[in-house]
CSV table of C-alpha atoms in Angstrom, one decimal:
chain,number,residue,atom,x,y,z
A,99,MET,CA,-11.3,0.8,-4.9
A,100,ASP,CA,-12.6,1.9,-8.3
A,101,ARG,CA,-10.6,1.6,-11.4
A,102,THR,CA,-10.0,5.3,-12.0
A,103,LYS,CA,-8.5,5.7,-8.5
A,104,LYS,CA,-6.3,2.7,-9.0
A,105,LYS,CA,-5.1,4.0,-12.4
A,106,LYS,CA,-4.2,7.3,-10.8
A,107,ILE,CA,-2.1,5.6,-8.2
A,108,ILE,CA,-0.4,3.5,-10.8
A,109,GLY,CA,0.3,6.5,-13.0
A,110,LYS,CA,1.8,8.4,-10.0
A,111,HIS,CA,4.0,5.7,-8.6
A,112,GLY,CA,4.7,3.5,-11.7
A,113,VAL,CA,7.9,3.3,-13.6
A,114,HIS,CA,6.1,3.5,-16.9
A,115,ALA,CA,2.4,3.8,-17.9
A,116,LYS,CA,1.5,0.1,-17.7
A,117,ASP,CA,3.5,-0.7,-14.7
A,118,THR,CA,1.3,-2.6,-12.2
A,119,GLY,CA,3.7,-5.0,-10.7
A,120,SER,CA,6.6,-3.0,-9.3
A,121,SER,CA,7.0,-2.9,-5.6
A,122,GLN,CA,6.5,0.9,-5.6
A,123,VAL,CA,3.0,0.5,-7.2
A,124,GLN,CA,2.1,-2.5,-5.0
A,125,VAL,CA,2.9,-0.5,-1.8
A,126,ALA,CA,0.8,2.4,-3.0
A,127,VAL,CA,-2.2,0.3,-3.9
A,128,LEU,CA,-1.9,-1.7,-0.7
A,129,THR,CA,-1.7,1.5,1.3
A,130,GLU,CA,-4.9,2.8,-0.3
A,131,ARG,CA,-6.7,-0.5,0.5
A,132,ILE,CA,-5.3,-0.4,4.1
A,133,ASN,CA,-6.6,3.1,4.6
A,134,LYS,CA,-10.1,2.2,3.4
A,135,LEU,CA,-10.2,-0.9,5.6
A,136,SER,CA,-9.0,1.1,8.6
A,137,GLU,CA,-11.8,3.6,8.1
A,138,HIS,CA,-14.3,0.7,7.9
A,139,LEU,CA,-13.0,-0.8,11.1
A,140,ASP,CA,-13.4,2.5,12.9
A,141,ASP,CA,-17.1,2.3,12.1
A,142,HIS,CA,-17.4,-1.4,12.7
A,143,PRO,CA,-15.0,-2.4,15.5
A,144,LYS,CA,-16.3,-6.0,15.8
A,145,ASP,CA,-15.8,-6.9,12.2
A,146,ASP,CA,-13.1,-9.5,12.9
A,147,HIS,CA,-13.0,-10.9,9.3
A,148,SER,CA,-12.1,-7.5,7.9
A,149,ARG,CA,-9.5,-7.1,10.6
A,150,LYS,CA,-7.8,-10.3,9.6
A,151,GLY,CA,-7.8,-9.1,5.9
A,152,LEU,CA,-6.3,-5.9,7.1
A,153,LEU,CA,-3.5,-7.7,8.9
A,154,GLY,CA,-2.8,-9.7,5.7
A,155,LEU,CA,-2.6,-6.5,3.6
A,156,VAL,CA,-0.2,-4.9,6.1
A,157,GLY,CA,2.0,-8.0,6.0
A,158,LYS,CA,2.1,-7.9,2.2
A,159,ARG,CA,3.0,-4.2,2.2
A,160,ARG,CA,5.7,-4.9,4.8
A,161,LYS,CA,7.3,-7.5,2.5
A,162,HIS,CA,7.3,-5.1,-0.5
A,163,LEU,CA,8.8,-2.4,1.7
A,164,ASN,CA,11.5,-4.7,3.0
A,165,TYR,CA,12.4,-5.7,-0.6
A,166,LEU,CA,12.7,-2.0,-1.5
A,167,ARG,CA,14.7,-1.2,1.6
A,168,MET,CA,17.2,-4.0,0.8
A,169,ASN,CA,17.5,-3.6,-3.0
A,170,LYS,CA,16.4,-0.1,-4.0
A,171,LYS,CA,17.1,2.3,-1.2
A,172,ASP,CA,16.3,5.5,-3.2
A,173,ASP,CA,12.9,4.1,-4.3
A,174,TYR,CA,12.2,3.0,-0.7
A,175,GLU,CA,12.7,6.5,0.8
A,176,LYS,CA,10.7,8.1,-2.0
A,177,VAL,CA,7.8,5.8,-1.4
A,178,LEU,CA,7.9,6.4,2.3
A,179,LYS,CA,7.9,10.2,1.8
A,180,ASP,CA,5.2,10.1,-0.9
A,181,LEU,CA,2.8,7.9,1.0
A,182,LYS,CA,3.6,9.5,4.4
A,183,LEU,CA,4.5,6.2,6.0
A,184,ARG,CA,6.7,6.1,9.0
A,185,LYS,CA,9.5,3.6,9.4
C-alpha cells in the first residue's frame, strides 16, 4: 500500500490528524491490506506463504475489533458500517 493511500485511510478513520495507533485506524489499514492480499490470492491460488500472512492479518484485525466491541461500542459499530464488514 502506498503512503498516500494509507494517509487517506488514517485521515478518514483517525481521531486526530496524526492518529496512527488507534484501533479504528488499525482496523481500516488492516482491512485494506487484507483486501489486496485476497485479490492476489484469487490470481495465485497456490501461494501458501501469502495465505499464511493473510490469516495473520485477519487475526490481528479480529483482536482490534474485539477490543472495540468490548470497550467502545459506538466506534465498533461505526467502523463496521464504514468498512462494510459483517459481524
